[in-house]
Amino acid sequence: QLQLVESGGGLVQPGGSLRLSCAASGFTLENYGIGWFRQAPGKEREGVSCIEYSDGSSYYADSVKGRFTISSGNAKNTVYLQMNSLKPEDTAVYYCAVDLGTPCSEVLTTTHPDLYDYWGQGTQVTVSS
């Protein structure tokens, strides 16, 4: 089955950290830019970060720059989002997605799931004391 599966979400206190994983099954991530998105209740979907799997180049939204780090490696066909110094406003469902025709330079502003080849089911991140 061709799919992306996110994991690693949970409840964390402000200032804490979480590491999200995005694992691809049934296809390889080698030719893709892999994007992370989030959506909080009542808010628009936001592009958070993207990594070009082939060369590791990465992109970040201003809202997470300096706090989040995207990476690939460790497990094959998996991308990670390390989230540090978490804030209550980071609370959202986080999704990963890929599209062969959308490079990372466009991913952060291309946020509709219908525009992607694969879009994961999401993992909830809650930042609260």
PDB file of C-alpha atoms in Angstrom, residues 3-65:
ATOM      1  CA  GLN A   3       1.137   5.766   1.896  1.00  0.00           C
ATOM      2  CA  LEU A   4       2.787   8.186   4.288  1.00  0.00           C
ATOM      3  CA  VAL A   5       2.443   7.571   8.005  1.00  0.00           C
ATOM      4  CA  GLU A   6       3.204  10.199  10.646  1.00  0.00           C
ATOM      5  CA  SER A   7       4.020   9.399  14.246  1.00  0.00           C
ATOM      6  CA  GLY A   8       5.536  10.991  17.332  1.00  0.00           C
ATOM      7  CA  GLY A   9       2.886  13.468  18.304  1.00  0.00           C
ATOM      8  CA  GLY A  10       1.658  13.911  21.849  1.00  0.00           C
ATOM      9  CA  LEU A  11       1.171  16.257  24.769  1.00  0.00           C
ATOM     10  CA  VAL A  12       4.149  18.362  25.839  1.00  0.00           C
ATOM     11  CA  GLN A  13       4.634  21.343  28.123  1.00  0.00           C
ATOM     12  CA  PRO A  14       5.663  24.730  26.732  1.00  0.00           C
ATOM     13  CA  GLY A  15       9.400  24.774  26.153  1.00  0.00           C
ATOM     14  CA  GLY A  16       9.481  21.035  25.579  1.00  0.00           C
ATOM     15  CA  SER A  17      10.440  18.978  22.538  1.00  0.00           C
ATOM     16  CA  LEU A  18       8.963  16.348  20.269  1.00  0.00           C
ATOM     17  CA  ARG A  19      10.270  14.509  17.232  1.00  0.00           C
ATOM     18  CA  LEU A  20       7.810  13.645  14.504  1.00  0.00           C
ATOM     19  CA  SER A  21       8.446  10.936  11.925  1.00  0.00           C
ATOM     20  CA  CYS A  22       7.085  10.576   8.416  1.00  0.00           C
ATOM     21  CA  ALA A  23       7.552   7.110   6.946  1.00  0.00           C
ATOM     22  CA  ALA A  24       6.813   6.209   3.345  1.00  0.00           C
ATOM     23  CA  SER A  25       5.696   2.728   2.399  1.00  0.00           C
ATOM     24  CA  GLY A  26       5.327   1.319  -1.086  1.00  0.00           C
ATOM     25  CA  PHE A  27       7.437   3.995  -2.742  1.00  0.00           C
ATOM     26  CA  THR A  28      10.761   5.761  -2.311  1.00  0.00           C
ATOM     27  CA  LEU A  29      11.220   9.311  -1.078  1.00  0.00           C
ATOM     28  CA  GLU A  30      14.401   9.784  -3.103  1.00  0.00           C
ATOM     29  CA  ASN A  31      12.844  11.941  -5.821  1.00  0.00           C
ATOM     30  CA  TYR A  32      10.669  14.069  -3.586  1.00  0.00           C
ATOM     31  CA  GLY A  33      10.643  17.166  -1.516  1.00  0.00           C
ATOM     32  CA  ILE A  34       8.908  16.124   1.689  1.00  0.00           C
ATOM     33  CA  GLY A  35       6.777  18.748   3.339  1.00  0.00           C
ATOM     34  CA  TRP A  36       5.407  19.105   6.857  1.00  0.00           C
ATOM     35  CA  PHE A  37       2.168  20.996   7.374  1.00  0.00           C
ATOM     36  CA  ARG A  38      -0.017  21.751  10.346  1.00  0.00           C
ATOM     37  CA  GLN A  39      -3.568  22.800  10.971  1.00  0.00           C
ATOM     38  CA  ALA A  40      -5.069  24.024  14.209  1.00  0.00           C
ATOM     39  CA  PRO A  41      -8.827  24.167  14.808  1.00  0.00           C
ATOM     40  CA  GLY A  42     -10.315  27.220  13.151  1.00  0.00           C
ATOM     41  CA  LYS A  43      -7.050  28.178  11.467  1.00  0.00           C
ATOM     42  CA  GLU A  44      -5.733  27.844   7.955  1.00  0.00           C
ATOM     43  CA  ARG A  45      -3.388  25.018   7.063  1.00  0.00           C
ATOM     44  CA  GLU A  46       0.240  26.153   7.283  1.00  0.00           C
ATOM     45  CA  GLY A  47       3.359  24.891   5.543  1.00  0.00           C
ATOM     46  CA  VAL A  48       5.947  24.337   8.263  1.00  0.00           C
ATOM     47  CA  SER A  49       9.041  22.833   6.681  1.00  0.00           C
ATOM     48  CA  CYS A  50      10.324  20.920   3.680  1.00  0.00           C
ATOM     49  CA  ILE A  51      13.405  18.870   2.807  1.00  0.00           C
ATOM     50  CA  GLU A  52      14.670  17.779  -0.570  1.00  0.00           C
ATOM     51  CA  TYR A  53      15.449  14.117   0.093  1.00  0.00           C
ATOM     52  CA  SER A  54      18.078  13.982  -2.668  1.00  0.00           C
ATOM     53  CA  ASP A  55      20.382  16.697  -1.329  1.00  0.00           C
ATOM     54  CA  GLY A  56      19.071  17.554   2.130  1.00  0.00           C
ATOM     55  CA  SER A  57      18.304  21.203   1.385  1.00  0.00           C
ATOM     56  CA  SER A  58      15.681  22.451   3.813  1.00  0.00           C
ATOM     57  CA  TYR A  59      13.131  25.205   4.140  1.00  0.00           C
ATOM     58  CA  TYR A  60      11.236  26.587   7.140  1.00  0.00           C
ATOM     59  CA  ALA A  61       8.313  28.854   7.845  1.00  0.00           C
ATOM     60  CA  ASP A  62       9.287  31.972   9.776  1.00  0.00           C
ATOM     61  CA  SER A  63       7.080  30.831  12.664  1.00  0.00           C
ATOM     62  CA  VAL A  64       9.309  27.796  13.343  1.00  0.00           C
ATOM     63  CA  LYS A  65      12.719  28.911  12.103  1.00  0.00           C
TER      64      LYS A  65
END
